[in-house]
């Protein structure tokens, strides 16, 4: 039993019993799989985190096991994977499962009576809170949410479109819809989302959440730079090849910074007097679930074609080739419906039953938040940079910017625009701004610039998709020796430059 290996001594763990339990936990792993040094490292990491923990503080345990799985011993097993009794991937999963069971049973059942877990987005560590510490940090996040979104008590008889509660995690505050939405309300949200996407496409702007689209733009820009360098390096040409300058920025509180008056103006300029034709159809997934697909376009033929393409991309079966319903939606109706939905949002911050309203911003968790934030930032970019040089590539995914340019001054001007106060309320976090060259009050990046899960090599001008150790473990196939070595060297170089 777990309890017989553990007891409290003055609010902390008994060191001897804790170490005994850890050693017995690791002993169930395949012999020789980790090696003596790696086993000692993982024991020391967990042991140090548990024994130094104190109440009202987050217990942070780095998941060194994921890094250890990519050690020399595991690499040797990969090269001799035909000589072991089980595939390497199964042994790796077995190790992760054992460590996960240890963290769950040992910490939740013994160390913390009332524990709350927060997992980082990159799965690099876990944080454990007791009840008192959780309430303390949750209170800080709630007060910050009230300040950022200008939360006030709602009028008693005001119209309510939807009711939300504030999420219960000690990280970025996200609201959750708890109102009983009718089918008509859900269909209205689907139609509005399809109309917004249709207006963005009709205006020739980039779609929402198009990370792949942005990466393709960056690769084309880098390819054009390589071709330009080849032309310059021709015999007889004395012009030196210019280098590229990179920088990245992250918008602070993007969703809370949205001014609703400016958002309404941006929506009106986007939709104009355009009338969208909204259509929808149904298809079935592999497990025979019925899925509804909504699309909108200025013409009926374009809307139907877009709907059928979406169904094929989702690999739906038995989908309707003729729309179930066709609806004409005016641009002014879209703007009015969206602003009414935002004004009708009500929040429940506690168990008192009192409802609150938000004076500004678009809360994360609202169905149209990502699209509205995207349109707001498009309007900000149009007003701030009406014309950029063709030698500059400005990329954005949600609220993360990446700048690549031939001109050092162009990069500096864009960063200065993002950092200085403006009427839009958009400002970049100084702590998360990085540049490949020296700029005052901006962090200097290393050779590899990390952006939205991709690594940009600022010396060789190449783009790599960054895969964590956990993603390498879950890979369905084993990489070749050369590919495996290349990926590990790349990650080590990134870790060294970031430190």
CSV table of C-alpha atoms in Angstrom, one decimal:
chain,number,residue,atom,x,y,z
A,1,UNK,CA,0.0,0.0,0.0
A,2,UNK,CA,1.1,3.5,-0.7
A,3,UNK,CA,0.3,4.8,2.8
A,4,UNK,CA,2.7,2.5,4.5
A,5,UNK,CA,5.7,4.2,2.8
A,6,UNK,CA,4.7,7.8,3.7
A,7,UNK,CA,3.9,9.9,6.7
A,8,UNK,CA,3.9,13.6,7.6
A,9,UNK,CA,6.7,15.0,9.7
A,10,UNK,CA,6.1,18.7,10.7
A,11,UNK,CA,4.0,19.2,7.5
A,12,UNK,CA,6.7,17.8,5.2
A,13,UNK,CA,7.5,14.4,3.9
A,14,UNK,CA,9.5,11.9,5.8
A,15,UNK,CA,12.6,11.8,3.7
A,16,UNK,CA,13.6,8.1,4.3
A,17,UNK,CA,10.2,6.8,3.6
A,18,UNK,CA,9.7,8.9,0.6
A,19,UNK,CA,13.0,7.8,-0.9
A,20,UNK,CA,12.1,4.2,-0.2
A,21,UNK,CA,8.8,4.5,-2.0
A,22,UNK,CA,10.4,6.2,-5.0
A,23,UNK,CA,13.0,3.5,-5.4
A,24,UNK,CA,10.4,0.8,-5.2
A,25,UNK,CA,8.3,2.7,-7.8
A,26,UNK,CA,11.2,2.9,-10.3
A,27,UNK,CA,12.1,-0.7,-9.7
A,28,UNK,CA,9.1,-1.9,-11.6
A,29,UNK,CA,10.5,-0.4,-14.8
A,30,UNK,CA,12.5,-2.6,-17.3
A,31,UNK,CA,16.0,-3.3,-16.0
A,32,UNK,CA,18.6,-1.3,-17.6
A,33,UNK,CA,16.1,0.8,-19.5
A,34,UNK,CA,17.1,4.1,-17.9
A,35,UNK,CA,20.5,3.5,-16.5
A,36,UNK,CA,21.9,4.2,-13.1
A,37,UNK,CA,22.6,7.9,-13.6
A,38,UNK,CA,19.2,8.7,-15.2
A,39,UNK,CA,17.4,6.8,-12.5
A,40,UNK,CA,19.2,8.7,-9.8
A,41,UNK,CA,18.4,12.0,-11.6
A,42,UNK,CA,14.7,11.4,-11.8
A,43,UNK,CA,14.6,10.3,-8.1
A,44,UNK,CA,16.4,13.4,-7.0
A,45,UNK,CA,14.2,15.7,-9.0
A,46,UNK,CA,10.9,14.3,-7.6
A,47,UNK,CA,12.5,13.9,-4.1
A,48,UNK,CA,13.7,17.5,-4.0
A,49,UNK,CA,10.3,18.9,-5.2
A,50,UNK,CA,8.3,17.0,-2.6
A,51,UNK,CA,10.6,17.6,0.4
A,52,UNK,CA,10.9,21.4,-0.2
A,53,UNK,CA,7.2,22.0,-0.8
A,54,UNK,CA,5.4,24.2,1.7
A,55,UNK,CA,1.7,25.3,1.9
A,56,UNK,CA,0.5,28.3,0.0
A,57,UNK,CA,3.0,27.5,-2.8
A,58,UNK,CA,2.7,25.6,-6.0
A,59,UNK,CA,4.4,22.2,-6.0
A,60,UNK,CA,6.2,22.2,-9.4
A,61,UNK,CA,7.5,18.8,-10.5
A,62,UNK,CA,9.5,19.0,-13.8
A,63,UNK,CA,8.8,16.0,-16.0
A,64,UNK,CA,12.4,14.9,-16.4
A,65,UNK,CA,11.2,11.4,-17.4
A,66,UNK,CA,10.3,12.7,-20.8
A,67,UNK,CA,13.8,14.0,-21.4
A,68,UNK,CA,15.3,10.8,-19.9
A,69,UNK,CA,13.4,8.7,-22.5
A,70,UNK,CA,15.5,10.4,-25.1
A,71,UNK,CA,18.8,9.5,-23.4
A,72,UNK,CA,21.7,7.3,-24.7
A,73,UNK,CA,20.3,4.2,-23.1
A,74,UNK,CA,17.0,4.6,-24.9
A,75,UNK,CA,18.8,5.5,-28.1
A,76,UNK,CA,20.8,2.2,-27.8
A,77,UNK,CA,17.5,0.3,-27.4
A,78,UNK,CA,16.2,2.0,-30.6
A,79,UNK,CA,19.2,0.8,-32.6
A,80,UNK,CA,18.7,-2.8,-31.2
A,81,UNK,CA,14.9,-2.8,-31.2
A,82,UNK,CA,14.7,-6.2,-32.9
A,83,UNK,CA,16.6,-7.8,-29.9
A,84,UNK,CA,14.2,-6.8,-27.1
A,85,UNK,CA,11.1,-8.6,-26.2
A,86,UNK,CA,8.8,-5.6,-26.6
A,87,UNK,CA,8.7,-2.7,-29.0
A,88,UNK,CA,10.5,0.4,-27.7
A,89,UNK,CA,7.4,2.6,-27.8
A,90,UNK,CA,5.5,0.2,-25.5
A,91,UNK,CA,8.4,0.3,-23.0
A,92,UNK,CA,8.4,4.1,-23.1
A,93,UNK,CA,4.7,4.3,-22.5
A,94,UNK,CA,5.0,1.8,-19.7
A,95,UNK,CA,7.5,4.2,-18.0
A,96,UNK,CA,5.3,7.2,-18.5
A,97,UNK,CA,2.3,5.4,-17.1
A,98,UNK,CA,4.2,4.3,-14.0
A,99,UNK,CA,5.4,7.8,-13.3
A,100,UNK,CA,1.9,9.2,-13.9
A,101,UNK,CA,0.5,6.7,-11.4
A,102,UNK,CA,3.1,7.6,-8.9
A,103,UNK,CA,2.3,11.3,-9.2
A,104,UNK,CA,-1.4,10.7,-9.0
A,105,UNK,CA,-1.7,8.2,-6.2
A,106,UNK,CA,1.2,9.3,-4.0
A,107,UNK,CA,0.6,13.1,-4.2
A,108,UNK,CA,-3.1,13.2,-4.3
A,109,UNK,CA,-3.8,10.4,-1.8
A,110,UNK,CA,-1.0,11.2,0.7
A,111,UNK,CA,0.7,14.6,0.3
A,112,UNK,CA,-2.2,16.9,-0.3
A,113,UNK,CA,-5.7,16.2,1.2
A,114,UNK,CA,-7.5,18.6,-1.1
A,115,UNK,CA,-5.3,18.9,-4.2
A,116,UNK,CA,-5.8,20.8,-7.4
A,117,UNK,CA,-3.7,20.1,-10.5
A,118,UNK,CA,-2.7,22.6,-13.1
A,119,UNK,CA,-0.8,21.2,-16.1
A,120,UNK,CA,1.3,23.6,-18.3
A,121,UNK,CA,0.3,23.9,-21.9
A,122,UNK,CA,3.6,22.4,-23.1
A,123,UNK,CA,3.3,19.4,-20.6
A,124,UNK,CA,6.7,20.4,-19.2
A,125,UNK,CA,5.7,20.3,-15.6
A,126,UNK,CA,2.8,19.9,-13.3
A,127,UNK,CA,1.8,22.2,-10.4
A,128,UNK,CA,-0.1,21.0,-7.3
A,129,UNK,CA,-2.0,23.3,-5.0
A,130,UNK,CA,-3.6,22.6,-1.7
A,131,UNK,CA,-7.0,24.2,-0.9
A,132,UNK,CA,-5.6,27.3,0.8
A,133,UNK,CA,-3.0,28.0,-1.8
A,134,UNK,CA,-5.4,27.3,-4.7
A,135,UNK,CA,-7.9,29.9,-3.2
A,136,UNK,CA,-5.2,32.4,-2.8
A,137,UNK,CA,-3.9,32.2,-6.4
A,138,UNK,CA,-7.4,31.8,-7.8
A,139,UNK,CA,-8.4,35.0,-6.0
A,140,UNK,CA,-5.5,36.9,-7.7
A,141,UNK,CA,-6.6,35.7,-11.1
A,142,UNK,CA,-10.2,36.6,-10.5
A,143,UNK,CA,-9.4,40.1,-9.4
A,144,UNK,CA,-7.2,40.5,-12.5
A,145,UNK,CA,-10.1,39.3,-14.6
A,146,UNK,CA,-12.5,41.8,-13.0
A,147,UNK,CA,-10.0,44.7,-13.6
A,148,UNK,CA,-9.2,43.8,-17.2
A,149,UNK,CA,-12.7,43.2,-18.4
A,150,UNK,CA,-14.3,46.0,-16.4
A,151,UNK,CA,-16.7,43.7,-14.6
A,152,UNK,CA,-19.7,45.3,-12.9
A,153,UNK,CA,-23.0,44.2,-11.3
A,154,UNK,CA,-25.6,43.8,-14.0
A,155,UNK,CA,-29.0,45.5,-13.9
A,156,UNK,CA,-31.7,43.2,-12.3
A,157,UNK,CA,-34.0,43.1,-15.3
A,158,UNK,CA,-31.6,43.4,-18.2
A,159,UNK,CA,-31.8,41.1,-21.2
A,160,UNK,CA,-29.6,38.0,-20.9
A,161,UNK,CA,-28.3,36.2,-24.1
A,162,UNK,CA,-26.0,33.7,-22.3
A,163,UNK,CA,-24.7,32.9,-18.8
A,164,UNK,CA,-21.1,32.1,-18.1
A,165,UNK,CA,-19.0,31.1,-15.1
A,166,UNK,CA,-15.4,31.9,-14.6
A,167,UNK,CA,-13.1,28.9,-15.0
A,168,UNK,CA,-11.6,27.3,-11.8
A,169,UNK,CA,-7.9,27.0,-12.9
A,170,UNK,CA,-5.1,29.1,-11.4
A,171,UNK,CA,-3.9,30.1,-14.9
A,172,UNK,CA,-5.4,32.2,-17.7
A,173,UNK,CA,-9.0,32.9,-16.9
A,174,UNK,CA,-11.5,31.3,-19.3
A,175,UNK,CA,-15.3,31.5,-19.1
A,176,UNK,CA,-17.5,28.5,-19.5
A,177,UNK,CA,-21.1,28.7,-20.9
A,178,UNK,CA,-23.6,27.2,-18.4
A,179,UNK,CA,-26.8,28.5,-19.9
A,180,UNK,CA,-29.2,26.1,-21.5
A,181,UNK,CA,-28.8,27.1,-25.2
A,182,UNK,CA,-31.7,26.3,-27.4
A,183,UNK,CA,-31.1,24.7,-30.8
A,184,UNK,CA,-32.2,28.1,-32.4
A,185,UNK,CA,-29.5,29.9,-30.4
A,186,UNK,CA,-26.8,27.4,-31.3
A,187,UNK,CA,-27.8,27.6,-35.0
A,188,UNK,CA,-27.6,31.4,-34.8
A,189,UNK,CA,-24.0,31.2,-33.5
A,190,UNK,CA,-23.1,28.8,-36.2
A,191,UNK,CA,-24.5,31.0,-38.9
A,192,UNK,CA,-22.8,34.1,-37.5
A,193,UNK,CA,-19.4,32.3,-37.4
A,194,UNK,CA,-19.9,31.2,-41.0
A,195,UNK,CA,-20.8,34.7,-42.1
A,196,UNK,CA,-17.7,36.2,-40.4
A,197,UNK,CA,-15.5,33.6,-42.1
A,198,UNK,CA,-17.2,34.4,-45.4
A,199,UNK,CA,-16.8,38.2,-45.0
A,200,UNK,CA,-13.1,37.8,-44.2
A,201,UNK,CA,-12.5,35.6,-47.2
A,202,UNK,CA,-14.5,37.9,-49.5
A,203,UNK,CA,-12.4,40.8,-48.4
A,204,UNK,CA,-9.2,39.0,-49.3
A,205,UNK,CA,-7.9,38.8,-45.8
A,206,UNK,CA,-6.3,35.8,-44.1
A,207,UNK,CA,-8.6,33.4,-42.4
A,208,UNK,CA,-8.9,32.8,-38.7
A,209,UNK,CA,-6.3,30.5,-37.1
A,210,UNK,CA,-4.4,29.9,-40.3
A,211,UNK,CA,-1.0,28.9,-38.8
A,212,UNK,CA,-0.2,26.6,-41.8
A,213,UNK,CA,-1.0,29.5,-44.1
A,214,UNK,CA,1.5,31.7,-42.2
A,215,UNK,CA,4.2,29.1,-42.2
A,216,UNK,CA,3.8,28.7,-46.0
A,217,UNK,CA,4.2,32.5,-46.4
A,218,UNK,CA,7.4,32.4,-44.3
A,219,UNK,CA,8.8,29.6,-46.3
A,220,UNK,CA,8.1,31.4,-49.6
A,221,UNK,CA,9.7,34.5,-48.2
A,222,UNK,CA,12.8,32.6,-47.2
A,223,UNK,CA,12.9,30.8,-50.6
A,224,UNK,CA,12.7,34.2,-52.3
A,225,UNK,CA,15.6,35.3,-50.2
A,226,UNK,CA,17.7,32.3,-51.2
A,227,UNK,CA,17.0,32.9,-54.9
A,228,UNK,CA,17.9,36.6,-54.5
A,229,UNK,CA,21.2,35.5,-52.9
A,230,UNK,CA,21.9,33.2,-55.8
A,231,UNK,CA,21.4,36.0,-58.3
A,232,UNK,CA,23.7,38.3,-56.3
A,233,UNK,CA,26.5,35.7,-56.1
A,234,UNK,CA,26.7,35.3,-59.8
A,235,UNK,CA,30.2,35.9,-61.3
A,236,UNK,CA,30.9,39.5,-61.8
A,237,UNK,CA,28.4,40.7,-59.3
A,238,UNK,CA,30.0,42.7,-56.4
A,239,UNK,CA,26.8,43.5,-54.5
A,240,UNK,CA,26.9,41.8,-51.1
A,241,UNK,CA,24.0,39.7,-50.0
A,242,UNK,CA,21.9,41.2,-47.2
A,243,UNK,CA,21.1,39.3,-44.1
A,244,UNK,CA,17.6,38.8,-42.6
A,245,UNK,CA,16.4,40.2,-39.3
A,246,UNK,CA,13.9,38.4,-37.1
A,247,UNK,CA,11.8,39.5,-34.2
A,248,UNK,CA,8.7,38.2,-32.4
A,249,UNK,CA,6.1,39.8,-30.0
A,250,UNK,CA,3.2,38.6,-27.9
A,251,UNK,CA,0.2,40.8,-27.4
A,252,UNK,CA,-0.7,41.3,-23.7
A,253,UNK,CA,-4.3,40.5,-22.7
A,254,UNK,CA,-5.4,40.5,-26.3
A,255,UNK,CA,-9.0,39.4,-25.6
A,256,UNK,CA,-9.4,41.8,-22.7
A,257,UNK,CA,-7.9,44.8,-24.6
A,258,UNK,CA,-10.6,44.8,-27.3
A,259,UNK,CA,-12.6,48.0,-27.3
A,260,UNK,CA,-16.2,47.2,-28.3
A,261,UNK,CA,-16.8,50.5,-30.1
A,262,UNK,CA,-13.7,50.0,-32.3
A,263,UNK,CA,-14.7,46.4,-32.8
A,264,UNK,CA,-18.2,47.5,-34.0
A,265,UNK,CA,-16.5,50.0,-36.4
A,266,UNK,CA,-14.2,47.2,-37.6
A,267,UNK,CA,-17.1,44.9,-38.3
A,268,UNK,CA,-19.0,47.5,-40.2
A,269,UNK,CA,-16.0,48.2,-42.4
A,270,UNK,CA,-15.5,44.5,-43.0
A,271,UNK,CA,-19.1,43.6,-43.9
A,272,UNK,CA,-20.0,46.9,-45.7
A,273,UNK,CA,-23.3,46.3,-47.5
A,274,UNK,CA,-22.4,42.8,-48.6
A,275,UNK,CA,-25.1,40.1,-48.4
A,276,UNK,CA,-23.9,36.6,-47.5
A,277,UNK,CA,-25.6,33.4,-48.5
A,278,UNK,CA,-25.4,30.9,-45.6
A,279,UNK,CA,-25.9,27.2,-46.2
A,280,UNK,CA,-25.5,24.1,-44.1
A,281,UNK,CA,-25.5,20.4,-44.5
A,282,UNK,CA,-24.8,17.2,-42.6
A,283,UNK,CA,-22.4,14.3,-42.8
A,284,UNK,CA,-21.4,11.3,-40.8
A,285,UNK,CA,-18.1,10.5,-39.2
A,286,UNK,CA,-16.5,7.0,-39.0
A,287,UNK,CA,-18.3,6.3,-35.7
A,288,UNK,CA,-21.6,7.3,-37.4
A,289,UNK,CA,-22.0,10.7,-35.6
A,290,UNK,CA,-23.9,13.3,-37.4
A,291,UNK,CA,-22.0,16.5,-38.0
A,292,UNK,CA,-23.3,19.9,-39.2
A,293,UNK,CA,-21.2,22.0,-41.5
A,294,UNK,CA,-22.0,25.7,-42.0
A,295,UNK,CA,-20.5,27.9,-44.7
A,296,UNK,CA,-21.3,31.3,-46.1
A,297,UNK,CA,-20.3,33.2,-49.3
A,298,UNK,CA,-21.5,36.1,-51.4
A,299,UNK,CA,-23.0,33.7,-54.0
A,300,UNK,CA,-25.0,30.4,-53.6
A,301,UNK,CA,-22.6,28.4,-55.8
A,302,UNK,CA,-19.5,29.5,-53.8
A,303,UNK,CA,-21.2,28.7,-50.5
A,304,UNK,CA,-22.1,25.2,-51.6
A,305,UNK,CA,-18.7,24.5,-53.0
A,306,UNK,CA,-17.1,25.7,-49.8
A,307,UNK,CA,-19.4,23.4,-47.7
A,308,UNK,CA,-18.6,20.4,-49.9
A,309,UNK,CA,-14.9,21.0,-49.6
A,310,UNK,CA,-15.1,21.3,-45.8
A,311,UNK,CA,-16.9,18.0,-45.7
A,312,UNK,CA,-14.3,16.3,-47.8
A,313,UNK,CA,-11.5,17.7,-45.6
A,314,UNK,CA,-13.2,16.3,-42.5
A,315,UNK,CA,-13.6,12.9,-44.3
A,316,UNK,CA,-17.3,12.8,-43.7
A,317,UNK,CA,-19.4,10.1,-45.2
A,318,UNK,CA,-22.9,10.2,-46.7
A,319,UNK,CA,-22.9,14.0,-46.6
A,320,UNK,CA,-25.6,16.1,-48.2
A,321,UNK,CA,-24.6,17.5,-51.6
A,322,UNK,CA,-27.6,19.8,-51.6
A,323,UNK,CA,-27.8,22.3,-48.6
A,324,UNK,CA,-30.5,21.5,-46.1
A,325,UNK,CA,-31.3,25.3,-45.8
A,326,UNK,CA,-30.3,28.4,-47.5
A,327,UNK,CA,-30.4,31.8,-45.7
A,328,UNK,CA,-29.6,35.3,-46.9
A,329,UNK,CA,-27.9,37.4,-44.2
A,330,UNK,CA,-27.2,41.1,-44.5
A,331,UNK,CA,-24.0,42.6,-43.2
A,332,UNK,CA,-25.8,45.0,-40.8
A,333,UNK,CA,-27.7,42.1,-39.3
A,334,UNK,CA,-24.4,40.3,-38.5
A,335,UNK,CA,-23.0,43.3,-36.7
A,336,UNK,CA,-26.1,44.0,-34.7
A,337,UNK,CA,-26.5,40.4,-33.7
A,338,UNK,CA,-22.9,40.1,-32.5
A,339,UNK,CA,-23.0,43.3,-30.5
A,340,UNK,CA,-26.3,42.2,-28.8
A,341,UNK,CA,-24.7,38.9,-27.9
A,342,UNK,CA,-21.7,40.6,-26.3
A,343,UNK,CA,-24.0,43.0,-24.4
A,344,UNK,CA,-26.1,40.1,-23.2
A,345,UNK,CA,-23.3,38.1,-21.6
A,346,UNK,CA,-23.7,37.6,-17.9
A,347,UNK,CA,-21.0,36.2,-15.5
A,348,UNK,CA,-21.3,34.3,-12.3
A,349,UNK,CA,-18.3,34.9,-10.1
A,350,UNK,CA,-19.3,33.2,-6.9
A,351,UNK,CA,-22.1,31.1,-5.4
A,352,UNK,CA,-24.2,34.1,-4.3
A,353,UNK,CA,-26.3,34.0,-7.5
A,354,UNK,CA,-25.5,37.6,-8.4
A,355,UNK,CA,-24.8,38.3,-12.1
A,356,UNK,CA,-22.2,40.6,-13.6
A,357,UNK,CA,-21.6,42.2,-16.9
A,358,UNK,CA,-18.5,43.1,-18.8
A,359,UNK,CA,-17.8,46.6,-20.0
A,360,UNK,CA,-15.0,45.8,-22.4
A,361,UNK,CA,-13.2,42.9,-24.1
A,362,UNK,CA,-14.4,39.6,-25.5
A,363,UNK,CA,-14.0,36.7,-22.9
A,364,UNK,CA,-12.1,33.6,-23.9
A,365,UNK,CA,-14.6,30.7,-24.0
A,366,UNK,CA,-17.2,32.7,-25.9
A,367,UNK,CA,-18.1,31.0,-29.2
A,368,UNK,CA,-17.1,33.9,-31.4
A,369,UNK,CA,-14.1,35.2,-29.4
A,370,UNK,CA,-11.3,34.0,-31.7
A,371,UNK,CA,-13.0,35.4,-34.8
A,372,UNK,CA,-13.7,38.8,-33.2
A,373,UNK,CA,-10.2,39.1,-31.9
A,374,UNK,CA,-8.8,38.2,-35.4
A,375,UNK,CA,-10.9,40.9,-37.1
A,376,UNK,CA,-10.0,43.4,-34.4
A,377,UNK,CA,-6.3,42.8,-34.9
A,378,UNK,CA,-6.7,42.9,-38.7
A,379,UNK,CA,-8.2,46.4,-38.3
A,380,UNK,CA,-5.4,47.4,-36.0
A,381,UNK,CA,-2.8,46.2,-38.6
A,382,UNK,CA,-4.6,48.1,-41.4
A,383,UNK,CA,-4.6,51.3,-39.4
A,384,UNK,CA,-1.0,50.9,-38.2
A,385,UNK,CA,0.8,49.6,-41.2
A,386,UNK,CA,-1.2,50.5,-44.3
A,387,UNK,CA,1.8,49.8,-46.5
A,388,UNK,CA,4.7,47.6,-45.6
A,389,UNK,CA,7.8,47.0,-47.8
A,390,UNK,CA,7.8,44.0,-50.0
A,391,UNK,CA,11.1,43.1,-48.3
A,392,UNK,CA,9.3,42.6,-45.0
A,393,UNK,CA,7.2,39.6,-44.0
A,394,UNK,CA,4.7,40.2,-41.1
A,395,UNK,CA,3.1,37.0,-39.7
A,396,UNK,CA,0.5,36.6,-36.9
A,397,UNK,CA,-1.2,33.6,-35.4
A,398,UNK,CA,-3.9,34.7,-32.9
A,399,UNK,CA,-1.9,37.2,-30.8
A,400,UNK,CA,1.7,36.1,-31.6
A,401,UNK,CA,3.6,38.2,-34.1
A,402,UNK,CA,6.7,37.2,-36.1
A,403,UNK,CA,8.6,39.8,-38.2
A,404,UNK,CA,11.1,38.9,-40.9
A,405,UNK,CA,12.7,41.6,-42.9
A,406,UNK,CA,15.8,42.7,-44.9
A,407,UNK,CA,15.7,46.0,-43.1
A,408,UNK,CA,16.7,46.4,-39.4
A,409,UNK,CA,14.9,49.7,-39.2
A,410,UNK,CA,11.6,48.2,-40.4
A,411,UNK,CA,11.7,45.5,-37.7
A,412,UNK,CA,12.4,48.2,-35.0
A,413,UNK,CA,9.5,50.4,-36.2
A,414,UNK,CA,7.1,47.4,-36.1
A,415,UNK,CA,8.2,46.5,-32.6
A,416,UNK,CA,7.9,50.1,-31.4
A,417,UNK,CA,4.4,50.3,-32.8
A,418,UNK,CA,3.4,47.2,-31.0
A,419,UNK,CA,4.9,48.3,-27.7
A,420,UNK,CA,3.8,51.9,-27.5
A,421,UNK,CA,0.2,52.8,-26.2
A,422,UNK,CA,-2.5,53.3,-28.8
A,423,UNK,CA,-6.3,53.8,-29.0
A,424,UNK,CA,-6.8,50.1,-29.8
A,425,UNK,CA,-5.4,49.1,-26.4
A,426,UNK,CA,-3.0,46.7,-28.2
A,427,UNK,CA,0.5,46.5,-26.6
A,428,UNK,CA,3.1,43.8,-26.7
A,429,UNK,CA,4.6,42.2,-23.6
A,430,UNK,CA,8.2,43.5,-23.2
A,431,UNK,CA,9.2,40.2,-21.4
A,432,UNK,CA,8.1,38.1,-24.4
A,433,UNK,CA,9.6,40.3,-27.2
A,434,UNK,CA,12.7,38.9,-28.8
A,435,UNK,CA,14.9,40.0,-31.7
A,436,UNK,CA,17.8,38.4,-33.5
A,437,UNK,CA,19.8,41.7,-33.2
A,438,UNK,CA,20.4,44.2,-30.5
A,439,UNK,CA,17.4,46.5,-29.6
A,440,UNK,CA,17.2,48.5,-26.4
A,441,UNK,CA,14.9,46.9,-23.8
A,442,UNK,CA,14.2,43.8,-26.0
A,443,UNK,CA,15.6,40.4,-25.3
A,444,UNK,CA,18.3,39.1,-27.6
A,445,UNK,CA,17.3,35.8,-29.2
A,446,UNK,CA,19.7,33.0,-29.9
A,447,UNK,CA,20.2,31.2,-33.2
A,448,UNK,CA,16.8,29.5,-33.0
A,449,UNK,CA,13.6,31.6,-32.6
A,450,UNK,CA,10.7,29.7,-31.2
A,451,UNK,CA,7.3,30.8,-32.6
A,452,UNK,CA,4.0,28.9,-32.2
A,453,UNK,CA,5.6,25.4,-32.1
A,454,UNK,CA,8.1,26.2,-34.9
A,455,UNK,CA,11.8,26.9,-34.8
A,456,UNK,CA,13.2,29.5,-37.1
A,457,UNK,CA,17.0,29.1,-37.8
A,458,UNK,CA,18.1,32.8,-38.0
A,459,UNK,CA,21.5,31.8,-39.4
A,460,UNK,CA,20.6,29.2,-42.1
A,461,UNK,CA,17.1,30.7,-42.6
A,462,UNK,CA,15.2,27.4,-42.3
A,463,UNK,CA,12.0,26.5,-40.5
A,464,UNK,CA,11.6,23.4,-38.4
A,465,UNK,CA,8.5,22.1,-36.6
A,466,UNK,CA,9.4,21.8,-32.9
A,467,UNK,CA,8.4,18.5,-31.4
A,468,UNK,CA,8.7,17.9,-27.7
A,469,UNK,CA,10.0,14.7,-26.2
A,470,UNK,CA,6.5,13.7,-25.4
A,471,UNK,CA,5.5,14.0,-29.1
A,472,UNK,CA,8.6,12.0,-30.1
A,473,UNK,CA,7.5,9.3,-27.6
A,474,UNK,CA,4.0,9.1,-29.0
A,475,UNK,CA,5.3,8.9,-32.6
A,476,UNK,CA,3.9,5.9,-34.4
A,477,UNK,CA,7.2,5.1,-36.1
A,478,UNK,CA,10.8,5.1,-34.9
A,479,UNK,CA,13.0,7.7,-36.7
A,480,UNK,CA,16.1,6.7,-38.5
A,481,UNK,CA,19.4,7.2,-36.8
A,482,UNK,CA,20.2,10.3,-38.9
A,483,UNK,CA,16.8,11.8,-38.4
A,484,UNK,CA,16.8,11.0,-34.7
A,485,UNK,CA,20.2,12.5,-34.2
A,486,UNK,CA,19.3,15.7,-36.2
A,487,UNK,CA,16.2,16.3,-34.1
A,488,UNK,CA,18.0,15.8,-30.8
A,489,UNK,CA,20.9,18.1,-31.8
A,490,UNK,CA,18.4,20.7,-32.9
A,491,UNK,CA,16.6,20.6,-29.5
A,492,UNK,CA,19.9,20.7,-27.6
A,493,UNK,CA,21.0,23.7,-29.5
A,494,UNK,CA,17.7,25.4,-28.8
A,495,UNK,CA,17.9,24.6,-25.1
A,496,UNK,CA,21.5,26.0,-25.0
A,497,UNK,CA,20.6,29.2,-26.8
A,498,UNK,CA,17.4,29.8,-24.7
A,499,UNK,CA,19.4,29.4,-21.4
